[in-house]
Amino acid sequence: MPVEYLKKAEKSPVSGEDETRHIVADMLAEIERGGEAAACAFGEKLDGYTGDIVVGPEAIAAAAAKVTNRLKDDLKFARDRVRGFAKRQKASFTEFEAELSPGLWAGQKLIPMETAGCYVPGGRYAHVASAIMSIATAKVAGVENVITCSAPHAEHNGIHPAILYTMNLCGADHILALGGVQGIAAMAFGLFTGSRANILVGPGNRFVAEAKRILFGRVGIDLFAGPTEILVIADETADPEVVAYDLVGQAEHGPDSPAWLVTTSRAFAEDVMARMSGLIADLPDVQQQAAEAAWRDYGEVVLCDTNEEAASVSDEYAPEHLEVQSANLDWYVERLRNFGSLFVGEETTVAFGDKCSGTNHILPTKGAGQYTGGLSVHKFIKVVTTQRMTKEANRDVAAVTARISRLEGMEGHARTGDIRLEKYFPGEQFELHI
C-alpha cells in the first residue's frame, strides 16, 4: 500500500530558487566590481547601517559589558561542549605513512586551511549558537585566521552584543559588521581584511545559501544549505504533545522552514495535527507568523504502513534534523541512512543540538544529506597525500606505470618511468609495452 499524505505541502524547499539566483548573482558581480564601497552600499541599503564595518576592540568590550554573567556562563557551557566534540572529531582521524609494497611508502597529511569565513545569522534572531558552531570548530581544526561577519542593527549600532561577545569568545580574528550576500562577498573577496577565505561556512537565509553556492569552486563551502528542516519519525508510543512542540520549534525559524511528520499511526498523526494551530498561535507575534506560514506552506504529515516504509520515506527526504520517537529506536538507528543529524528518543530534541549539547548545528538541507554530513573539523582540514620510494621500488612501479600509460595513449607519462629505469638499472631489459 502506498504512503498516504494526511497533509501535503503547497511548496517545496526549492521554491523560488530562480529568482533568488538572479538577485544574488547580480549582487556578487556588483560587489566584486565595486569592492568595499559596494559592500558598504548594500549594507546601508539592506540593513540601514553606516557605521564601521571592521569591529574593533572598543566595540567588542562594549558588547561584553552588555552581556549578563548568566548568559556568559551559558555561552561558555555551549562553547565547551561544541569544542569538546570537535576535539574528539579531530582525534578520530590522523596522519599516517604506510609501506604499500617493498620500498614504496604512501601517506596522508592533515593541513588546516589558512583562512575561514564564518557567517553568523543576525537578522530575525540573534543566533549566538551559530557563532560557536563555526568559529570554535574552525579554531579546534587549527585555522589560524578566522573572519566572521553578521548583520548589524541600528538599535545596537552594530552587531547584536551577544553575537559579538560570542564571536570574540570563540576566537574570531576579524569581525565584520556585514550581513547577507554582502557579508559573504566580503569574506570571499578579501574585502576589509586583505585575506580571502579559503572556505565559507555557516547557516543563513536563501540569499546567503545561494551566494555560497555561486562562489563554490572559487572558495570551498561547508555544504549546500537553505532554510532549516525537521522530520520526526514517530509511532503510537510517542507523545503527540512533545512531537507537536518539536515541529513548531523548528517551524519558527522562518516561513520557508519545512516541518515533516512520518508516522505509522493514523490516530497519532491526527492528534499531532490537531495541536499544531494552537501551539503556533501561542507563540510571540514574529515567531507565530513564521511558524504559521512554514506549517501551512511546507508542513507535511506522511502515514506509512511499516517501520521500513517510514525509514524509506525519511531517507528520501534526507532531512537536516531527524528525530526518532518510537518503540524501535535501535532498529531505526541501524537502518536510517540519509540525514544531517539524528536525535534518538524523546529525551533529546533538535533545539539541544542547535544550542549547546555538542554536535554541530550547521547541517545539510534540500536533500544534501544524501551525500554529505554537517560541519565538522574535517571541513577545515585538507587531507593531502604524500609518496616516497626507493630506487629499487622503481623496478616494478615504473614498469607498470609505463605499460598503463602507453595503453592510455600517454607517451609522455610512460617516458617518465622509462628514464628512471634506464638511470637506476642500466643495461637491464624491461617490458614497457602492453
Tab-separated table of C-alpha atoms in Angstrom:
chain	number	residue	atom	x	y	z
A	1	MET	CA	0.000	0.000	0.000
A	2	PRO	CA	1.486	3.402	-0.980
A	3	VAL	CA	2.194	6.006	1.675
A	4	GLU	CA	-0.646	8.420	2.405
A	5	TYR	CA	-0.204	12.159	2.812
A	6	LEU	CA	-2.516	13.388	5.552
A	7	LYS	CA	-1.071	16.845	4.911
A	8	LYS	CA	0.760	17.762	1.712
A	9	ALA	CA	2.955	20.829	1.373
A	10	GLU	CA	1.961	23.529	-1.091
A	11	LYS	CA	5.612	24.440	-1.618
A	12	SER	CA	8.939	22.605	-1.619
A	13	PRO	CA	12.358	23.642	-0.295
A	14	VAL	CA	13.399	24.620	-3.830
A	15	SER	CA	10.506	27.048	-4.400
A	16	GLY	CA	11.685	30.468	-5.610
A	17	GLU	CA	15.240	29.378	-6.427
A	18	ASP	CA	15.424	31.005	-9.867
A	19	GLU	CA	14.540	34.465	-8.600
A	20	THR	CA	16.993	34.135	-5.727
A	21	ARG	CA	19.775	33.048	-8.073
A	22	HIS	CA	19.416	36.117	-10.289
A	23	ILE	CA	19.331	38.553	-7.374
A	24	VAL	CA	22.386	37.061	-5.701
A	25	ALA	CA	24.434	36.728	-8.902
A	26	ASP	CA	23.888	40.413	-9.672
A	27	MET	CA	24.854	41.448	-6.137
A	28	LEU	CA	28.042	39.383	-6.148
A	29	ALA	CA	29.090	40.789	-9.509
A	30	GLU	CA	28.462	44.352	-8.340
A	31	ILE	CA	30.424	43.852	-5.116
A	32	GLU	CA	33.342	42.228	-6.925
A	33	ARG	CA	33.492	45.195	-9.302
A	34	GLY	CA	32.925	47.872	-6.689
A	35	GLY	CA	34.860	46.366	-3.800
A	36	GLU	CA	34.449	47.674	-0.279
A	37	ALA	CA	32.402	50.698	-1.330
A	38	ALA	CA	29.813	48.468	-2.992
A	39	ALA	CA	29.645	46.174	0.037
A	40	CYS	CA	29.095	49.192	2.302
A	41	ALA	CA	26.387	50.489	-0.024
A	42	PHE	CA	24.473	47.214	0.202
A	43	GLY	CA	24.914	47.243	3.983
A	44	GLU	CA	23.372	50.705	4.158
A	45	LYS	CA	20.564	49.827	1.749
A	46	LEU	CA	19.581	46.496	3.253
A	47	ASP	CA	20.424	46.937	6.942
A	48	GLY	CA	20.318	50.713	7.332
A	49	TYR	CA	23.840	50.670	8.749
A	50	THR	CA	26.506	53.305	8.087
A	51	GLY	CA	28.938	52.604	10.938
A	52	ASP	CA	32.325	50.934	10.948
A	53	ILE	CA	32.469	47.635	9.097
A	54	VAL	CA	35.572	46.309	10.860
A	55	VAL	CA	34.696	45.810	14.522
A	56	GLY	CA	37.446	46.976	16.858
A	57	PRO	CA	38.417	46.165	20.466
A	58	GLU	CA	36.396	49.020	21.953
A	59	ALA	CA	33.170	47.800	20.353
A	60	ILE	CA	33.893	44.253	21.492
A	61	ALA	CA	34.477	45.427	25.069
A	62	ALA	CA	31.308	47.497	24.995
A	63	ALA	CA	29.329	44.478	23.800
A	64	ALA	CA	30.756	42.286	26.562
A	65	ALA	CA	29.627	44.834	29.147
A	66	LYS	CA	26.032	44.438	27.946
A	67	VAL	CA	26.022	40.631	28.289
A	68	THR	CA	24.877	39.295	31.649
A	69	ASN	CA	27.079	36.948	33.645
A	70	ARG	CA	24.438	34.229	33.383
A	71	LEU	CA	24.453	34.470	29.583
A	72	LYS	CA	28.256	34.468	29.547
A	73	ASP	CA	28.225	31.269	31.593
A	74	ASP	CA	25.652	29.709	29.255
A	75	LEU	CA	27.680	30.624	26.184
A	76	LYS	CA	30.819	29.127	27.708
A	77	PHE	CA	28.830	25.963	28.552
A	78	ALA	CA	27.773	25.654	24.910
A	79	ARG	CA	31.227	26.531	23.558
A	80	ASP	CA	32.943	23.956	25.766
A	81	ARG	CA	30.661	21.153	24.565
A	82	VAL	CA	30.920	22.075	20.909
A	83	ARG	CA	34.682	22.448	21.240
A	84	GLY	CA	34.946	19.179	23.153
A	85	PHE	CA	33.019	17.305	20.461
A	86	ALA	CA	35.152	18.932	17.740
A	87	LYS	CA	38.349	17.859	19.513
A	88	ARG	CA	37.132	14.269	19.526
A	89	GLN	CA	36.318	14.534	15.835
A	90	LYS	CA	39.819	15.786	15.128
A	91	ALA	CA	41.323	12.936	17.138
A	92	SER	CA	39.293	10.419	15.123
A	93	PHE	CA	41.493	10.805	12.049
A	94	THR	CA	45.243	11.075	11.874
A	95	GLU	CA	48.246	11.418	9.643
A	96	PHE	CA	49.977	8.207	8.618
A	97	GLU	CA	52.580	6.714	6.321
A	98	ALA	CA	52.476	3.073	5.266
A	99	GLU	CA	54.726	0.832	3.176
A	100	LEU	CA	52.359	-0.452	0.481
A	101	SER	CA	54.986	-2.652	-1.118
A	102	PRO	CA	58.731	-3.005	-0.535
A	103	GLY	CA	60.308	0.425	-0.821
A	104	LEU	CA	57.057	2.295	-1.600
A	105	TRP	CA	55.635	4.488	1.135
A	106	ALA	CA	52.394	6.443	0.805
A	107	GLY	CA	50.939	8.708	3.441
A	108	GLN	CA	48.335	11.222	4.442
A	109	LYS	CA	48.907	14.708	5.841
A	110	LEU	CA	46.295	16.876	7.518
A	111	ILE	CA	46.722	20.578	6.778
A	112	PRO	CA	44.311	23.163	8.253
A	113	MET	CA	43.154	25.889	5.895
A	114	GLU	CA	44.736	29.293	6.453
A	115	THR	CA	41.584	31.430	6.414
A	116	ALA	CA	37.966	30.565	7.133
A	117	GLY	CA	34.958	32.815	6.645
A	118	CYS	CA	32.243	32.143	9.226
A	119	TYR	CA	28.802	33.617	8.602
A	120	VAL	CA	26.609	34.185	11.673
A	121	PRO	CA	22.919	34.946	11.047
A	122	GLY	CA	21.732	38.042	12.858
A	123	GLY	CA	18.501	39.039	11.154
A	124	ARG	CA	15.260	37.722	12.646
A	125	TYR	CA	17.037	36.104	15.599
A	126	ALA	CA	20.335	36.607	17.437
A	127	HIS	CA	21.996	33.309	16.526
A	128	VAL	CA	24.790	33.225	19.100
A	129	ALA	CA	24.950	29.441	18.790
A	130	SER	CA	25.917	29.697	15.123
A	131	ALA	CA	28.988	31.702	16.105
A	132	ILE	CA	30.023	28.882	18.422
A	133	MET	CA	29.371	26.155	15.854
A	134	SER	CA	31.511	27.719	13.135
A	135	ILE	CA	34.241	29.745	14.850
A	136	ALA	CA	35.038	27.347	17.706
A	137	THR	CA	35.123	24.389	15.315
A	138	ALA	CA	37.466	26.215	12.914
A	139	LYS	CA	39.829	27.061	15.739
A	140	VAL	CA	39.900	23.460	17.000
A	141	ALA	CA	40.749	22.402	13.438
A	142	GLY	CA	43.788	24.685	13.542
A	143	VAL	CA	42.660	27.528	11.256
A	144	GLU	CA	44.925	30.478	12.015
A	145	ASN	CA	42.804	33.258	10.544
A	146	VAL	CA	39.053	33.228	11.164
A	147	ILE	CA	36.991	36.026	9.644
A	148	THR	CA	33.391	36.271	10.772
A	149	CYS	CA	30.506	38.552	9.923
A	150	SER	CA	26.935	39.214	10.973
A	151	ALA	CA	24.213	41.692	10.097
A	152	PRO	CA	24.396	44.977	12.031
A	153	HIS	CA	21.341	46.676	13.534
A	154	ALA	CA	20.707	50.363	14.084
A	155	GLU	CA	19.332	49.700	17.577
A	156	HIS	CA	22.646	48.167	18.614
A	157	ASN	CA	24.773	50.496	16.484
A	158	GLY	CA	26.276	47.365	15.001
A	159	ILE	CA	26.187	43.628	15.610
A	160	HIS	CA	23.944	42.311	18.390
A	161	PRO	CA	26.061	42.470	21.601
A	162	ALA	CA	25.571	38.796	22.462
A	163	ILE	CA	26.648	37.703	18.967
A	164	LEU	CA	29.666	39.996	19.080
A	165	TYR	CA	30.663	38.734	22.529
A	166	THR	CA	30.353	35.128	21.357
A	167	MET	CA	32.403	35.729	18.214
A	168	ASN	CA	35.221	37.076	20.353
A	169	LEU	CA	34.799	34.343	22.988
A	170	CYS	CA	35.294	31.663	20.339
A	171	GLY	CA	38.458	33.217	18.943
A	172	ALA	CA	37.489	35.179	15.821
A	173	ASP	CA	40.454	37.095	14.379
A	174	HIS	CA	38.431	39.588	12.299
A	175	ILE	CA	34.794	40.619	12.802
A	176	LEU	CA	32.813	42.441	10.110
A	177	ALA	CA	29.507	44.227	10.615
A	178	LEU	CA	28.022	42.984	7.354
A	179	GLY	CA	25.167	40.573	6.781
A	180	GLY	CA	23.627	38.754	3.850
A	181	VAL	CA	25.238	38.488	0.438
A	182	GLN	CA	27.493	41.471	1.110
A	183	GLY	CA	28.985	39.714	4.141
A	184	ILE	CA	29.617	36.517	2.200
A	185	ALA	CA	31.151	38.504	-0.654
A	186	ALA	CA	33.440	40.452	1.673
A	187	MET	CA	34.895	37.255	3.129
A	188	ALA	CA	35.239	35.566	-0.258
A	189	PHE	CA	36.858	38.551	-1.974
A	190	GLY	CA	39.125	39.559	0.919
A	191	LEU	CA	37.463	42.917	1.492
A	192	PHE	CA	38.261	44.907	4.676
A	193	THR	CA	40.784	42.310	5.906
A	194	GLY	CA	43.049	41.670	2.939
A	195	SER	CA	42.558	37.929	3.396
A	196	ARG	CA	40.433	35.831	1.075
A	197	ALA	CA	38.594	32.996	2.784
A	198	ASN	CA	39.608	29.510	1.687
A	199	ILE	CA	36.237	28.216	2.892
A	200	LEU	CA	32.867	29.806	3.701
A	201	VAL	CA	30.759	28.215	6.420
A	202	GLY	CA	27.637	28.938	8.422
A	203	PRO	CA	23.863	28.888	8.032
A	204	GLY	CA	21.805	31.675	6.537
A	205	ASN	CA	18.714	32.564	4.582
A	206	ARG	CA	18.173	31.606	0.960
A	207	PHE	CA	20.261	34.555	-0.290
A	208	VAL	CA	23.244	33.604	1.851
A	209	ALA	CA	22.916	29.965	0.786
A	210	GLU	CA	22.784	30.941	-2.880
A	211	ALA	CA	25.810	33.230	-2.537
A	212	LYS	CA	27.820	30.328	-1.155
A	213	ARG	CA	26.568	28.051	-3.934
A	214	ILE	CA	27.595	30.504	-6.662
A	215	LEU	CA	31.034	31.069	-5.120
A	216	PHE	CA	31.720	27.356	-4.633
A	217	GLY	CA	34.760	26.441	-6.673
A	218	ARG	CA	36.443	29.776	-6.164
A	219	VAL	CA	36.253	29.018	-2.457
A	220	GLY	CA	35.256	25.940	-0.532
A	221	ILE	CA	31.973	25.815	1.335
A	222	ASP	CA	30.767	23.706	4.213
A	223	LEU	CA	27.705	22.355	2.404
A	224	PHE	CA	24.689	23.370	0.336
A	225	ALA	CA	22.128	24.567	2.832
A	226	GLY	CA	18.949	26.563	2.954
A	227	PRO	CA	16.102	27.076	5.406
A	228	THR	CA	16.169	24.691	8.345
A	229	GLU	CA	14.232	21.404	8.230
A	230	ILE	CA	12.910	18.903	10.750
A	231	LEU	CA	11.496	15.441	10.197
A	232	VAL	CA	10.092	13.389	13.063
A	233	ILE	CA	9.527	9.642	12.775
A	234	ALA	CA	7.061	8.586	15.454
A	235	ASP	CA	4.714	5.728	16.275
A	236	GLU	CA	1.770	5.286	18.635
A	237	THR	CA	4.108	5.069	21.649
A	238	ALA	CA	5.313	8.632	21.178
A	239	ASP	CA	3.834	11.633	22.988
A	240	PRO	CA	1.868	13.719	20.452
A	241	GLU	CA	2.283	16.874	22.513
A	242	VAL	CA	6.066	16.554	22.591
A	243	VAL	CA	6.220	15.859	18.847
A	244	ALA	CA	3.983	18.837	18.068
A	245	TYR	CA	6.172	21.116	20.181
A	246	ASP	CA	9.271	19.885	18.339
A	247	LEU	CA	7.725	20.539	14.932
A	248	VAL	CA	6.642	24.038	15.938
A	249	GLY	CA	10.040	24.712	17.487
A	250	GLN	CA	11.738	24.361	14.121
A	251	ALA	CA	8.967	25.963	12.069
A	252	GLU	CA	9.532	29.251	13.905
A	253	HIS	CA	12.884	29.619	12.115
A	254	GLY	CA	11.143	31.135	9.127
A	255	PRO	CA	8.196	30.998	6.735
A	256	ASP	CA	10.045	28.600	4.424
A	257	SER	CA	11.236	26.089	7.053
A	258	PRO	CA	9.765	22.622	6.361
A	259	ALA	CA	8.411	20.528	9.238
A	260	TRP	CA	7.600	16.910	8.396
A	261	LEU	CA	5.998	14.110	10.401
A	262	VAL	CA	6.313	10.483	9.290
A	263	THR	CA	4.278	8.044	11.350
A	264	THR	CA	2.848	4.549	11.332
A	265	SER	CA	-0.252	5.597	13.319
A	266	ARG	CA	-3.181	7.499	11.818
A	267	ALA	CA	-4.609	8.342	15.241
A	268	PHE	CA	-1.249	9.716	16.367
A	269	ALA	CA	-0.913	11.830	13.220
A	270	GLU	CA	-4.359	13.324	13.648
A	271	ASP	CA	-3.629	14.096	17.300
A	272	VAL	CA	-0.423	15.949	16.384
A	273	MET	CA	-2.090	17.903	13.575
A	274	ALA	CA	-4.913	18.947	15.888
A	275	ARG	CA	-2.398	20.510	18.272
A	276	MET	CA	-0.347	22.481	15.755
A	277	SER	CA	-2.520	25.561	15.258
A	278	GLY	CA	-2.915	26.120	18.982
A	279	LEU	CA	0.793	25.821	19.703
A	280	ILE	CA	1.643	28.143	16.821
A	281	ALA	CA	-0.951	30.702	17.905
A	282	ASP	CA	0.585	30.739	21.385
A	283	LEU	CA	3.965	31.943	20.101
A	284	PRO	CA	5.014	35.624	20.181
A	285	ASP	CA	3.980	37.546	17.068
A	286	VAL	CA	7.172	37.289	14.973
A	287	GLN	CA	7.637	33.602	15.694
A	288	GLN	CA	3.931	32.910	15.267
A	289	GLN	CA	3.860	34.439	11.790
A	290	ALA	CA	6.930	32.486	10.687
A	291	ALA	CA	5.702	29.151	12.069
A	292	GLU	CA	2.186	29.606	10.699
A	293	ALA	CA	3.465	30.180	7.158
A	294	ALA	CA	6.015	27.355	7.432
A	295	TRP	CA	3.458	24.799	8.622
A	296	ARG	CA	0.832	25.943	6.119
A	297	ASP	CA	3.106	26.008	3.061
A	298	TYR	CA	5.811	23.447	3.845
A	299	GLY	CA	4.442	21.152	6.550
A	300	GLU	CA	3.710	17.532	5.666
A	301	VAL	CA	2.316	14.507	7.501
A	302	VAL	CA	3.022	11.112	5.949
A	303	LEU	CA	1.263	7.920	7.047
A	304	CYS	CA	3.197	4.680	6.492
A	305	ASP	CA	2.275	1.032	6.961
A	306	THR	CA	5.568	-0.213	8.378
A	307	ASN	CA	8.792	0.907	10.004
A	308	GLU	CA	10.664	0.037	6.829
A	309	GLU	CA	8.356	2.249	4.793
A	310	ALA	CA	8.802	5.091	7.289
A	311	ALA	CA	12.582	4.757	7.098
A	312	SER	CA	12.492	4.749	3.292
A	313	VAL	CA	10.361	7.898	3.219
A	314	SER	CA	12.733	9.606	5.651
A	315	ASP	CA	15.765	8.647	3.564
A	316	GLU	CA	14.086	10.189	0.518
A	317	TYR	CA	13.625	13.488	2.347
A	318	ALA	CA	17.205	13.303	3.741
A	319	PRO	CA	16.218	15.860	6.382
A	320	GLU	CA	18.588	18.266	8.056
A	321	HIS	CA	17.343	17.266	11.516
A	322	LEU	CA	15.833	13.842	12.120
A	323	GLU	CA	14.127	12.880	15.365
A	324	VAL	CA	13.009	9.317	16.103
A	325	GLN	CA	10.450	8.780	18.850
A	326	SER	CA	9.468	5.153	18.564
A	327	ALA	CA	9.417	1.823	20.358
A	328	ASN	CA	12.027	0.659	17.795
A	329	LEU	CA	14.843	3.152	18.367
A	330	ASP	CA	17.741	0.743	17.871
A	331	TRP	CA	16.261	-0.577	14.637
A	332	TYR	CA	15.906	2.945	13.221
A	333	VAL	CA	19.429	3.963	14.283
A	334	GLU	CA	20.799	0.981	12.380
A	335	ARG	CA	18.535	1.388	9.345
A	336	LEU	CA	18.454	5.138	8.621
A	337	ARG	CA	20.986	6.440	6.112
A	338	ASN	CA	20.237	9.999	4.973
A	339	PHE	CA	20.124	12.861	7.466
A	340	GLY	CA	22.199	15.729	8.783
A	341	SER	CA	21.941	14.964	12.493
A	342	LEU	CA	19.975	12.259	14.305
A	343	PHE	CA	18.168	12.745	17.626
A	344	VAL	CA	17.340	9.410	19.207
A	345	GLY	CA	14.403	9.192	21.602
A	346	GLU	CA	12.123	11.701	23.280
A	347	GLU	CA	14.822	12.770	25.756
A	348	THR	CA	16.733	14.723	23.122
A	349	THR	CA	15.473	17.257	20.609
A	350	VAL	CA	16.745	19.397	17.755
A	351	ALA	CA	16.961	22.503	19.932
A	352	PHE	CA	19.509	20.796	22.189
A	353	GLY	CA	21.806	20.255	19.211
A	354	ASP	CA	21.008	23.724	17.906
A	355	LYS	CA	22.180	25.423	21.061
A	356	CYS	CA	24.553	23.610	23.361
A	357	SER	CA	24.695	19.804	23.557
A	358	GLY	CA	27.853	19.495	21.458
A	359	THR	CA	27.061	18.275	17.947
A	360	ASN	CA	27.230	20.880	15.205
A	361	HIS	CA	24.036	22.556	14.007
A	362	ILE	CA	25.374	23.627	10.609
A	363	LEU	CA	23.830	20.829	8.589
A	364	PRO	CA	22.779	19.847	5.034
A	365	THR	CA	19.300	20.754	3.737
A	366	LYS	CA	17.382	20.320	0.487
A	367	GLY	CA	18.299	16.658	0.254
A	368	ALA	CA	22.045	17.222	0.593
A	369	GLY	CA	22.031	14.733	3.466
A	370	GLN	CA	22.109	12.070	0.748
A	371	TYR	CA	25.789	12.818	0.120
A	372	THR	CA	27.209	14.868	2.993
A	373	GLY	CA	27.098	15.325	6.719
A	374	GLY	CA	27.248	18.598	8.608
A	375	LEU	CA	30.052	20.955	9.555
A	376	SER	CA	32.945	19.361	11.412
A	377	VAL	CA	36.642	19.926	11.962
A	378	HIS	CA	37.167	17.812	8.842
A	379	LYS	CA	35.716	20.584	6.666
A	380	PHE	CA	38.511	22.945	7.718
A	381	ILE	CA	41.332	20.454	7.163
A	382	LYS	CA	42.759	19.408	3.826
A	383	VAL	CA	43.595	15.708	3.617
A	384	VAL	CA	46.544	15.553	1.245
A	385	THR	CA	48.723	12.622	0.241
A	386	THR	CA	52.474	12.069	0.196
A	387	GLN	CA	54.646	9.494	-1.555
A	388	ARG	CA	58.274	8.388	-1.445
A	389	MET	CA	60.096	5.286	-2.601
A	390	THR	CA	63.470	3.680	-3.017
A	391	LYS	CA	65.251	3.278	-6.330
A	392	GLU	CA	64.662	-0.462	-6.092
A	393	ALA	CA	60.900	0.073	-5.853
A	394	ASN	CA	61.036	1.694	-9.287
A	395	ARG	CA	61.745	-1.710	-10.798
A	396	ASP	CA	58.031	-2.608	-10.543
A	397	VAL	CA	56.283	0.737	-10.202
A	398	ALA	CA	57.981	2.460	-13.135
A	399	ALA	CA	57.435	-0.501	-15.443
A	400	VAL	CA	53.756	-0.832	-14.552
A	401	THR	CA	53.304	2.934	-14.947
A	402	ALA	CA	54.902	2.848	-18.403
A	403	ARG	CA	52.710	-0.004	-19.603
A	404	ILE	CA	49.449	1.514	-18.297
A	405	SER	CA	50.395	4.945	-19.691
A	406	ARG	CA	51.000	3.550	-23.163
A	407	LEU	CA	47.712	1.691	-23.043
A	408	GLU	CA	46.048	5.018	-22.331
A	409	GLY	CA	47.964	6.737	-25.121
A	410	MET	CA	50.036	8.924	-22.773
A	411	GLU	CA	53.574	8.500	-24.068
A	412	GLY	CA	54.994	11.388	-22.022
A	413	HIS	CA	53.808	9.726	-18.827
A	414	ALA	CA	55.350	6.441	-19.908
A	415	ARG	CA	58.744	8.011	-20.566
A	416	THR	CA	58.961	9.393	-17.006
A	417	GLY	CA	59.029	5.765	-15.917
A	418	ASP	CA	61.411	4.741	-18.714
A	419	ILE	CA	64.047	7.327	-17.772
A	420	ARG	CA	64.192	6.130	-14.177
A	421	LEU	CA	64.550	2.510	-15.180
A	422	GLU	CA	67.403	3.475	-17.516
A	423	LYS	CA	69.084	5.528	-14.790
A	424	TYR	CA	68.649	3.166	-11.836
A	425	PHE	CA	69.069	-0.145	-13.678
A	426	PRO	CA	71.453	0.470	-16.594
A	427	GLY	CA	71.703	-2.392	-19.013
A	428	GLU	CA	68.647	-4.241	-17.712
A	429	GLN	CA	65.771	-5.009	-20.033
A	430	PHE	CA	62.153	-4.231	-19.084
A	431	GLU	CA	58.874	-4.960	-20.824
A	432	LEU	CA	57.472	-1.462	-21.208
A	433	HIS	CA	54.588	-2.118	-23.589
A	434	ILE	CA	51.293	-3.978	-23.050
